[in-house]
Amino acid sequence: MLRPKFRTQEFADAGMTTFEKHINGLISRIPRDGSEVDLQPLFFWYTLNAALEFLVGQDVTSSAGDDITKIFNDAEKHVGEHLLLPSFLLGRARRKAKQRKQDSEAQAGLKKDDPTEDKYTFLQELIKETDDVEKIRSELISILLAGRETTASALSSLWFVLAKRPDIVEKLQAEVQSLGGQKPNFTQLKSMPYLQNTIKEVLRLYPPLPGNLRAATEDTVLPKGGGPEGKAPIFVPKGQIILYNVYSLHRRQDIFGPDADIFRPERWEDNALRPG
């Protein structure tokens, strides 16, 4: 139900408008005196607020945005604790999070751009497909959870690289300047090769999800992984959980060459390499 929605021009245009608005808000929070600043919390603030407006059309004020970020972080912490601690120890944390949510909504509140009828939201697109409230809620939460963490992590890694590689910054600036001062649209951004290759290289060397797992839905045989050297086929029964290390896979020299540990966007100019 979701995947086709990500491919529409309306989706791309709405995303560009929303993300540009909130990136300006992020920039305004950076000190102008040249002092040191930790960008990662700002990236998490940015991705949460941009996602909220894009998904459900809620434009949060600065103070409300900070409150929502705290609520979101508390919720994530609670989920982690719930996996480790018995439920009777978590009652106080639940009440505290619930009260903070109610206070935030009552005092700072959420304001919507007017008129909302003319504004694209992902929620509206989901409602066109189903009236199942639980399904819609689950889809939105899934996107919010996945998008916030991974995007903020990728942005943090990108700026970590750019801070150490002025040569890459210069090439990116030259590519942006080739637009002649015009604001790029989504299609133009996708057509900027060095920018796209830089993003691919960030995701390769510093994957936001460094490890993952999959469960076999049926009996199958993988071509490699068995035998003393791991080169023989291996049987995987239905229901078997397979864990894999994305961080290590992305640094394999047999795939990315002897310089696999080096940040080099130019490697993606080779059509033999395609992101998975």
PDB file of C-alpha atoms in Angstrom:
ATOM      1  CA  MET A   1       0.000   0.000   0.000  1.00  0.00           C
ATOM      2  CA  LEU A   2       2.848   2.406   0.795  1.00  0.00           C
ATOM      3  CA  ARG A   3       5.441   1.887  -1.911  1.00  0.00           C
ATOM      4  CA  PRO A   4       3.473   3.392  -4.847  1.00  0.00           C
ATOM      5  CA  LYS A   5       2.877   6.537  -2.780  1.00  0.00           C
ATOM      6  CA  PHE A   6       6.612   7.210  -2.594  1.00  0.00           C
ATOM      7  CA  ARG A   7       6.914   7.402  -6.382  1.00  0.00           C
ATOM      8  CA  THR A   8       4.405  10.162  -7.175  1.00  0.00           C
ATOM      9  CA  GLN A   9       5.422  13.669  -8.249  1.00  0.00           C
ATOM     10  CA  GLU A  10       3.031  15.113  -5.671  1.00  0.00           C
ATOM     11  CA  PHE A  11       4.891  13.183  -2.966  1.00  0.00           C
ATOM     12  CA  ALA A  12       8.231  14.559  -4.185  1.00  0.00           C
ATOM     13  CA  ASP A  13       7.046  18.167  -4.471  1.00  0.00           C
ATOM     14  CA  ALA A  14       5.388  18.158  -1.049  1.00  0.00           C
ATOM     15  CA  GLY A  15       8.463  16.621   0.516  1.00  0.00           C
ATOM     16  CA  MET A  16      10.771  19.245  -0.997  1.00  0.00           C
ATOM     17  CA  THR A  17       8.592  22.092   0.293  1.00  0.00           C
ATOM     18  CA  THR A  18       8.314  20.674   3.802  1.00  0.00           C
ATOM     19  CA  PHE A  19      11.957  19.670   4.163  1.00  0.00           C
ATOM     20  CA  GLU A  20      13.235  23.031   2.906  1.00  0.00           C
ATOM     21  CA  LYS A  21      11.056  24.852   5.419  1.00  0.00           C
ATOM     22  CA  HIS A  22      12.367  22.828   8.340  1.00  0.00           C
ATOM     23  CA  ILE A  23      15.996  22.862   7.211  1.00  0.00           C
ATOM     24  CA  ASN A  24      15.792  26.654   7.434  1.00  0.00           C
ATOM     25  CA  GLY A  25      14.565  26.187  11.001  1.00  0.00           C
ATOM     26  CA  LEU A  26      17.541  23.942  11.708  1.00  0.00           C
ATOM     27  CA  ILE A  27      19.988  26.507  10.305  1.00  0.00           C
ATOM     28  CA  SER A  28      18.454  29.227  12.473  1.00  0.00           C
ATOM     29  CA  ARG A  29      19.361  27.168  15.561  1.00  0.00           C
ATOM     30  CA  ILE A  30      23.068  27.087  14.722  1.00  0.00           C
ATOM     31  CA  PRO A  31      25.093  29.784  16.580  1.00  0.00           C
ATOM     32  CA  ARG A  32      26.361  32.590  14.344  1.00  0.00           C
ATOM     33  CA  ASP A  33      29.445  33.314  16.430  1.00  0.00           C
ATOM     34  CA  GLY A  34      31.418  30.365  15.084  1.00  0.00           C
ATOM     35  CA  SER A  35      31.261  28.459  18.361  1.00  0.00           C
ATOM     36  CA  GLU A  36      31.274  24.677  18.456  1.00  0.00           C
ATOM     37  CA  VAL A  37      27.867  23.043  18.075  1.00  0.00           C
ATOM     38  CA  ASP A  38      26.665  19.441  18.273  1.00  0.00           C
ATOM     39  CA  LEU A  39      24.666  18.968  15.078  1.00  0.00           C
ATOM     40  CA  GLN A  40      23.257  15.520  15.790  1.00  0.00           C
ATOM     41  CA  PRO A  41      20.495  16.656  18.208  1.00  0.00           C
ATOM     42  CA  LEU A  42      19.501  19.274  15.634  1.00  0.00           C
ATOM     43  CA  PHE A  43      19.257  16.611  12.941  1.00  0.00           C
ATOM     44  CA  PHE A  44      16.953  14.545  15.148  1.00  0.00           C
ATOM     45  CA  TRP A  45      14.859  17.661  15.858  1.00  0.00           C
ATOM     46  CA  TYR A  46      14.697  18.408  12.135  1.00  0.00           C
ATOM     47  CA  THR A  47      13.717  14.922  10.970  1.00  0.00           C
ATOM     48  CA  LEU A  48      10.983  14.560  13.590  1.00  0.00           C
ATOM     49  CA  ASN A  49       9.377  17.938  12.907  1.00  0.00           C
ATOM     50  CA  ALA A  50       9.623  17.644   9.132  1.00  0.00           C
ATOM     51  CA  ALA A  51       8.179  14.137   9.248  1.00  0.00           C
ATOM     52  CA  LEU A  52       5.256  15.211  11.443  1.00  0.00           C
ATOM     53  CA  GLU A  53       4.243  17.971   9.060  1.00  0.00           C
ATOM     54  CA  PHE A  54       4.714  15.828   5.966  1.00  0.00           C
ATOM     55  CA  LEU A  55       2.888  12.803   7.348  1.00  0.00           C
ATOM     56  CA  VAL A  56      -0.058  14.363   9.172  1.00  0.00           C
ATOM     57  CA  GLY A  57       0.065  18.069   8.315  1.00  0.00           C
ATOM     58  CA  GLN A  58       0.989  19.248  11.807  1.00  0.00           C
ATOM     59  CA  ASP A  59       3.233  22.301  11.855  1.00  0.00           C
ATOM     60  CA  VAL A  60       4.774  22.598  15.303  1.00  0.00           C
ATOM     61  CA  THR A  61       6.053  25.751  16.922  1.00  0.00           C
ATOM     62  CA  SER A  62       9.645  25.821  18.184  1.00  0.00           C
ATOM     63  CA  SER A  63       8.703  25.161  21.818  1.00  0.00           C
ATOM     64  CA  ALA A  64       6.165  22.493  20.897  1.00  0.00           C
ATOM     65  CA  GLY A  65       8.723  20.868  18.636  1.00  0.00           C
ATOM     66  CA  ASP A  66      11.143  20.569  21.539  1.00  0.00           C
ATOM     67  CA  ASP A  67       8.415  19.082  23.734  1.00  0.00           C
ATOM     68  CA  ILE A  68       7.426  16.560  21.084  1.00  0.00           C
ATOM     69  CA  THR A  69      11.065  15.551  20.658  1.00  0.00           C
ATOM     70  CA  LYS A  70      11.290  14.882  24.412  1.00  0.00           C
ATOM     71  CA  ILE A  71       8.062  12.863  24.327  1.00  0.00           C
ATOM     72  CA  PHE A  72       9.316  10.853  21.373  1.00  0.00           C
ATOM     73  CA  ASN A  73      12.658  10.152  23.049  1.00  0.00           C
ATOM     74  CA  ASP A  74      10.883   9.114  26.262  1.00  0.00           C
ATOM     75  CA  ALA A  75       8.664   6.748  24.290  1.00  0.00           C
ATOM     76  CA  GLU A  76      11.670   5.121  22.603  1.00  0.00           C
ATOM     77  CA  LYS A  77      13.397   4.764  25.970  1.00  0.00           C
ATOM     78  CA  HIS A  78      10.256   3.213  27.459  1.00  0.00           C
ATOM     79  CA  VAL A  79      10.050   0.650  24.667  1.00  0.00           C
ATOM     80  CA  GLY A  80      13.651  -0.354  25.314  1.00  0.00           C
ATOM     81  CA  GLU A  81      13.050  -0.628  29.052  1.00  0.00           C
ATOM     82  CA  HIS A  82       9.890  -2.638  28.473  1.00  0.00           C
ATOM     83  CA  LEU A  83      11.969  -5.294  26.739  1.00  0.00           C
ATOM     84  CA  LEU A  84      14.287  -5.604  29.735  1.00  0.00           C
ATOM     85  CA  LEU A  85      12.223  -4.816  32.848  1.00  0.00           C
ATOM     86  CA  PRO A  86       9.006  -6.233  34.338  1.00  0.00           C
ATOM     87  CA  SER A  87       5.936  -4.129  33.584  1.00  0.00           C
ATOM     88  CA  PHE A  88       5.158  -3.217  37.234  1.00  0.00           C
ATOM     89  CA  LEU A  89       8.391  -1.192  37.394  1.00  0.00           C
ATOM     90  CA  LEU A  90       7.343   0.983  34.459  1.00  0.00           C
ATOM     91  CA  GLY A  91       4.032   2.398  35.720  1.00  0.00           C
ATOM     92  CA  ARG A  92       5.554   5.677  36.901  1.00  0.00           C
ATOM     93  CA  ALA A  93       7.366   6.207  33.605  1.00  0.00           C
ATOM     94  CA  ARG A  94       4.138   5.630  31.694  1.00  0.00           C
ATOM     95  CA  ARG A  95       2.231   8.176  33.792  1.00  0.00           C
ATOM     96  CA  LYS A  96       5.004  10.731  33.435  1.00  0.00           C
ATOM     97  CA  ALA A  97       5.132  10.381  29.649  1.00  0.00           C
ATOM     98  CA  LYS A  98       1.337  10.563  29.384  1.00  0.00           C
ATOM     99  CA  GLN A  99       1.185  13.726  31.509  1.00  0.00           C
ATOM    100  CA  ARG A 100       3.927  15.395  29.488  1.00  0.00           C
ATOM    101  CA  LYS A 101       2.049  14.609  26.289  1.00  0.00           C
ATOM    102  CA  GLN A 102      -1.167  16.114  27.665  1.00  0.00           C
ATOM    103  CA  ASP A 103       0.628  19.227  28.935  1.00  0.00           C
ATOM    104  CA  SER A 104       2.351  19.725  25.592  1.00  0.00           C
ATOM    105  CA  GLU A 105      -0.882  19.474  23.628  1.00  0.00           C
ATOM    106  CA  ALA A 106      -2.778  21.757  26.002  1.00  0.00           C
ATOM    107  CA  GLN A 107      -0.165  24.490  26.419  1.00  0.00           C
ATOM    108  CA  ALA A 108       2.039  24.779  23.331  1.00  0.00           C
ATOM    109  CA  GLY A 109      -0.230  22.780  21.080  1.00  0.00           C
ATOM    110  CA  LEU A 110      -0.002  21.874  17.463  1.00  0.00           C
ATOM    111  CA  LYS A 111      -1.041  24.363  14.824  1.00  0.00           C
ATOM    112  CA  LYS A 112      -2.049  23.543  11.277  1.00  0.00           C
ATOM    113  CA  ASP A 113      -1.395  25.615   8.202  1.00  0.00           C
ATOM    114  CA  ASP A 114      -4.562  27.117   6.756  1.00  0.00           C
ATOM    115  CA  PRO A 115      -6.219  25.972   4.629  1.00  0.00           C
ATOM    116  CA  THR A 116      -5.382  22.319   5.347  1.00  0.00           C
ATOM    117  CA  GLU A 117      -7.612  21.111   2.517  1.00  0.00           C
ATOM    118  CA  ASP A 118      -5.092  22.343  -0.066  1.00  0.00           C
ATOM    119  CA  LYS A 119      -2.074  20.876   1.680  1.00  0.00           C
ATOM    120  CA  TYR A 120      -0.674  17.477   0.772  1.00  0.00           C
ATOM    121  CA  THR A 121      -0.268  15.072   3.672  1.00  0.00           C
ATOM    122  CA  PHE A 122       0.644  11.428   3.577  1.00  0.00           C
ATOM    123  CA  LEU A 123      -2.225  10.746   5.960  1.00  0.00           C
ATOM    124  CA  GLN A 124      -4.717  11.918   3.340  1.00  0.00           C
ATOM    125  CA  GLU A 125      -3.221   9.531   0.809  1.00  0.00           C
ATOM    126  CA  LEU A 126      -3.529   6.603   3.223  1.00  0.00           C
ATOM    127  CA  ILE A 127      -7.155   7.462   3.963  1.00  0.00           C
ATOM    128  CA  LYS A 128      -7.876   7.168   0.248  1.00  0.00           C
ATOM    129  CA  GLU A 129      -6.686   3.559   0.393  1.00  0.00           C
ATOM    130  CA  THR A 130      -8.271   2.331   3.634  1.00  0.00           C
ATOM    131  CA  ASP A 131     -10.527   3.405   6.500  1.00  0.00           C
ATOM    132  CA  ASP A 132      -8.885   0.972   8.921  1.00  0.00           C
ATOM    133  CA  VAL A 133      -7.732   3.332  11.688  1.00  0.00           C
ATOM    134  CA  GLU A 134      -5.361   0.805  13.269  1.00  0.00           C
ATOM    135  CA  LYS A 135      -3.674   0.096   9.942  1.00  0.00           C
ATOM    136  CA  ILE A 136      -3.278   3.797   9.169  1.00  0.00           C
ATOM    137  CA  ARG A 137      -1.831   4.460  12.626  1.00  0.00           C
ATOM    138  CA  SER A 138       0.594   1.558  12.288  1.00  0.00           C
ATOM    139  CA  GLU A 139       1.762   2.689   8.856  1.00  0.00           C
ATOM    140  CA  LEU A 140       2.366   6.265  10.027  1.00  0.00           C
ATOM    141  CA  ILE A 141       4.232   5.200  13.161  1.00  0.00           C
ATOM    142  CA  SER A 142       6.331   2.780  11.123  1.00  0.00           C
ATOM    143  CA  ILE A 143       7.367   5.521   8.694  1.00  0.00           C
ATOM    144  CA  LEU A 144       8.019   8.008  11.486  1.00  0.00           C
ATOM    145  CA  LEU A 145      10.164   5.608  13.494  1.00  0.00           C
ATOM    146  CA  ALA A 146      12.164   4.405  10.509  1.00  0.00           C
ATOM    147  CA  GLY A 147      12.545   7.770   8.815  1.00  0.00           C
ATOM    148  CA  ARG A 148      13.518   9.812  11.831  1.00  0.00           C
ATOM    149  CA  GLU A 149      16.358   7.617  13.087  1.00  0.00           C
ATOM    150  CA  THR A 150      17.864   6.652   9.748  1.00  0.00           C
ATOM    151  CA  THR A 151      17.721  10.118   8.190  1.00  0.00           C
ATOM    152  CA  ALA A 152      19.186  11.851  11.236  1.00  0.00           C
ATOM    153  CA  SER A 153      21.932   9.231  11.426  1.00  0.00           C
ATOM    154  CA  ALA A 154      22.755   9.629   7.733  1.00  0.00           C
ATOM    155  CA  LEU A 155      22.880  13.426   8.054  1.00  0.00           C
ATOM    156  CA  SER A 156      25.205  13.126  11.049  1.00  0.00           C
ATOM    157  CA  SER A 157      27.535  10.844   9.102  1.00  0.00           C
ATOM    158  CA  LEU A 158      27.466  13.123   6.064  1.00  0.00           C
ATOM    159  CA  TRP A 159      28.489  16.186   8.067  1.00  0.00           C
ATOM    160  CA  PHE A 160      31.121  14.128   9.879  1.00  0.00           C
ATOM    161  CA  VAL A 161      32.681  13.386   6.494  1.00  0.00           C
ATOM    162  CA  LEU A 162      32.302  16.899   5.081  1.00  0.00           C
ATOM    163  CA  ALA A 163      33.992  18.402   8.152  1.00  0.00           C
ATOM    164  CA  LYS A 164      37.114  16.378   7.314  1.00  0.00           C
ATOM    165  CA  ARG A 165      36.993  16.541   3.507  1.00  0.00           C
ATOM    166  CA  PRO A 166      37.023  20.112   2.131  1.00  0.00           C
ATOM    167  CA  ASP A 167      37.781  18.658  -1.313  1.00  0.00           C
ATOM    168  CA  ILE A 168      34.379  16.967  -1.358  1.00  0.00           C
ATOM    169  CA  VAL A 169      32.696  20.157  -0.139  1.00  0.00           C
ATOM    170  CA  GLU A 170      34.241  22.088  -3.041  1.00  0.00           C
ATOM    171  CA  LYS A 171      32.974  19.564  -5.601  1.00  0.00           C
ATOM    172  CA  LEU A 172      29.483  19.647  -4.124  1.00  0.00           C
ATOM    173  CA  GLN A 173      29.466  23.439  -4.119  1.00  0.00           C
ATOM    174  CA  ALA A 174      30.537  23.495  -7.772  1.00  0.00           C
ATOM    175  CA  GLU A 175      27.701  21.143  -8.696  1.00  0.00           C
ATOM    176  CA  VAL A 176      25.164  23.293  -6.842  1.00  0.00           C
ATOM    177  CA  GLN A 177      26.515  26.476  -8.444  1.00  0.00           C
ATOM    178  CA  SER A 178      26.003  24.930 -11.878  1.00  0.00           C
ATOM    179  CA  LEU A 179      22.270  25.524 -11.340  1.00  0.00           C
ATOM    180  CA  GLY A 180      22.892  29.241 -11.722  1.00  0.00           C
ATOM    181  CA  GLY A 181      21.341  30.217  -8.410  1.00  0.00           C
ATOM    182  CA  GLN A 182      18.017  28.545  -9.153  1.00  0.00           C
ATOM    183  CA  LYS A 183      16.267  26.520  -6.484  1.00  0.00           C
ATOM    184  CA  PRO A 184      16.557  22.833  -7.499  1.00  0.00           C
ATOM    185  CA  ASN A 185      13.470  20.681  -7.776  1.00  0.00           C
ATOM    186  CA  PHE A 186      13.352  17.000  -6.878  1.00  0.00           C
ATOM    187  CA  THR A 187      14.211  15.857 -10.408  1.00  0.00           C
ATOM    188  CA  GLN A 188      17.258  18.129 -10.562  1.00  0.00           C
ATOM    189  CA  LEU A 189      18.515  16.897  -7.206  1.00  0.00           C
ATOM    190  CA  LYS A 190      18.263  13.303  -8.419  1.00  0.00           C
ATOM    191  CA  SER A 191      20.214  14.316 -11.532  1.00  0.00           C
ATOM    192  CA  MET A 192      23.218  15.759  -9.667  1.00  0.00           C
ATOM    193  CA  PRO A 193      25.723  12.887  -9.954  1.00  0.00           C
ATOM    194  CA  TYR A 194      28.334  13.942  -7.413  1.00  0.00           C
ATOM    195  CA  LEU A 195      25.704  14.715  -4.781  1.00  0.00           C
ATOM    196  CA  GLN A 196      24.009  11.362  -5.345  1.00  0.00           C
ATOM    197  CA  ASN A 197      27.334   9.499  -5.283  1.00  0.00           C
ATOM    198  CA  THR A 198      28.314  11.241  -2.048  1.00  0.00           C
ATOM    199  CA  ILE A 199      25.048  10.160  -0.431  1.00  0.00           C
ATOM    200  CA  LYS A 200      25.565   6.582  -1.638  1.00  0.00           C
ATOM    201  CA  GLU A 201      29.072   6.547  -0.203  1.00  0.00           C
ATOM    202  CA  VAL A 202      27.837   7.840   3.166  1.00  0.00           C
ATOM    203  CA  LEU A 203      25.215   5.101   3.304  1.00  0.00           C
ATOM    204  CA  ARG A 204      27.830   2.513   2.310  1.00  0.00           C
ATOM    205  CA  LEU A 205      30.510   3.366   4.876  1.00  0.00           C
ATOM    206  CA  TYR A 206      28.173   4.515   7.643  1.00  0.00           C
ATOM    207  CA  PRO A 207      24.889   2.621   7.216  1.00  0.00           C
ATOM    208  CA  PRO A 208      22.162   3.981   9.541  1.00  0.00           C
ATOM    209  CA  LEU A 209      21.165   0.379  10.225  1.00  0.00           C
ATOM    210  CA  PRO A 210      24.518  -1.414  10.726  1.00  0.00           C
ATOM    211  CA  GLY A 211      22.897  -4.794  11.327  1.00  0.00           C
ATOM    212  CA  ASN A 212      19.594  -6.442  10.523  1.00  0.00           C
ATOM    213  CA  LEU A 213      17.796  -9.778  10.461  1.00  0.00           C
ATOM    214  CA  ARG A 214      15.365 -11.680   8.268  1.00  0.00           C
ATOM    215  CA  ALA A 215      13.205 -14.758   8.819  1.00  0.00           C
ATOM    216  CA  ALA A 216      12.885 -17.418   6.117  1.00  0.00           C
ATOM    217  CA  THR A 217       9.261 -17.707   4.962  1.00  0.00           C
ATOM    218  CA  GLU A 218       9.945 -21.113   3.406  1.00  0.00           C
ATOM    219  CA  ASP A 219      12.673 -23.751   3.191  1.00  0.00           C
ATOM    220  CA  THR A 220      15.432 -22.514   0.919  1.00  0.00           C
ATOM    221  CA  VAL A 221      19.092 -22.999   0.012  1.00  0.00           C
ATOM    222  CA  LEU A 222      21.582 -20.140  -0.062  1.00  0.00           C
ATOM    223  CA  PRO A 223      24.410 -20.466  -2.621  1.00  0.00           C
ATOM    224  CA  LYS A 224      27.132 -19.744  -0.053  1.00  0.00           C
ATOM    225  CA  GLY A 225      27.639 -19.955   3.696  1.00  0.00           C
ATOM    226  CA  GLY A 226      28.101 -23.690   4.219  1.00  0.00           C
ATOM    227  CA  GLY A 227      31.175 -25.874   4.524  1.00  0.00           C
ATOM    228  CA  PRO A 228      34.434 -25.227   6.390  1.00  0.00           C
ATOM    229  CA  GLU A 229      35.234 -22.109   4.343  1.00  0.00           C
ATOM    230  CA  GLY A 230      31.677 -20.819   3.978  1.00  0.00           C
ATOM    231  CA  LYS A 231      31.709 -21.249   0.199  1.00  0.00           C
ATOM    232  CA  ALA A 232      29.343 -24.213  -0.096  1.00  0.00           C
ATOM    233  CA  PRO A 233      25.529 -23.996  -0.315  1.00  0.00           C
ATOM    234  CA  ILE A 234      23.677 -23.968   2.988  1.00  0.00           C
ATOM    235  CA  PHE A 235      20.153 -25.089   3.817  1.00  0.00           C
ATOM    236  CA  VAL A 236      17.916 -22.578   5.634  1.00  0.00           C
ATOM    237  CA  PRO A 237      14.702 -24.046   7.098  1.00  0.00           C
ATOM    238  CA  LYS A 238      11.439 -22.120   7.222  1.00  0.00           C
ATOM    239  CA  GLY A 239      11.280 -19.856  10.272  1.00  0.00           C
ATOM    240  CA  GLN A 240      15.056 -19.616  10.656  1.00  0.00           C
ATOM    241  CA  ILE A 241      16.245 -16.148  11.728  1.00  0.00           C
ATOM    242  CA  ILE A 242      19.224 -14.872   9.729  1.00  0.00           C
ATOM    243  CA  LEU A 243      21.316 -12.035  11.152  1.00  0.00           C
ATOM    244  CA  TYR A 244      23.645 -10.077   8.898  1.00  0.00           C
ATOM    245  CA  ASN A 245      26.177  -7.309   9.463  1.00  0.00           C
ATOM    246  CA  VAL A 246      25.512  -4.483   6.999  1.00  0.00           C
ATOM    247  CA  TYR A 247      28.522  -2.492   8.222  1.00  0.00           C
ATOM    248  CA  SER A 248      30.930  -5.317   7.348  1.00  0.00           C
ATOM    249  CA  LEU A 249      29.227  -6.217   4.066  1.00  0.00           C
ATOM    250  CA  HIS A 250      29.610  -2.632   2.850  1.00  0.00           C
ATOM    251  CA  ARG A 251      33.378  -2.788   3.406  1.00  0.00           C
ATOM    252  CA  ARG A 252      34.082  -5.992   1.477  1.00  0.00           C
ATOM    253  CA  GLN A 253      37.142  -5.528  -0.712  1.00  0.00           C
ATOM    254  CA  ASP A 254      36.004  -8.203  -3.157  1.00  0.00           C
ATOM    255  CA  ILE A 255      33.038  -5.971  -4.017  1.00  0.00           C
ATOM    256  CA  PHE A 256      34.248  -2.407  -3.462  1.00  0.00           C
ATOM    257  CA  GLY A 257      37.949  -2.831  -4.169  1.00  0.00           C
ATOM    258  CA  PRO A 258      41.110  -2.568  -2.039  1.00  0.00           C
ATOM    259  CA  ASP A 259      40.140   0.951  -0.942  1.00  0.00           C
ATOM    260  CA  ALA A 260      36.792  -0.191   0.489  1.00  0.00           C
ATOM    261  CA  ASP A 261      37.538   1.555   3.802  1.00  0.00           C
ATOM    262  CA  ILE A 262      38.145   4.891   2.070  1.00  0.00           C
ATOM    263  CA  PHE A 263      35.398   7.457   1.475  1.00  0.00           C
ATOM    264  CA  ARG A 264      35.476   7.912  -2.299  1.00  0.00           C
ATOM    265  CA  PRO A 265      32.234   9.006  -4.027  1.00  0.00           C
ATOM    266  CA  GLU A 266      33.831   8.488  -7.430  1.00  0.00           C
ATOM    267  CA  ARG A 267      33.594   4.702  -7.027  1.00  0.00           C
ATOM    268  CA  TRP A 268      29.875   4.967  -7.832  1.00  0.00           C
ATOM    269  CA  GLU A 269      30.658   6.334 -11.282  1.00  0.00           C
ATOM    270  CA  ASP A 270      31.330   2.712 -12.204  1.00  0.00           C
ATOM    271  CA  ASN A 271      28.005   1.303 -13.391  1.00  0.00           C
ATOM    272  CA  ALA A 272      29.039  -2.095 -12.041  1.00  0.00           C
ATOM    273  CA  LEU A 273      28.284  -0.789  -8.550  1.00  0.00           C
ATOM    274  CA  ARG A 274      24.634  -0.360  -7.687  1.00  0.00           C
ATOM    275  CA  PRO A 275      23.206   0.323  -4.218  1.00  0.00           C
ATOM    276  CA  GLY A 276      21.201  -2.586  -2.856  1.00  0.00           C
TER     277      GLY A 276
END
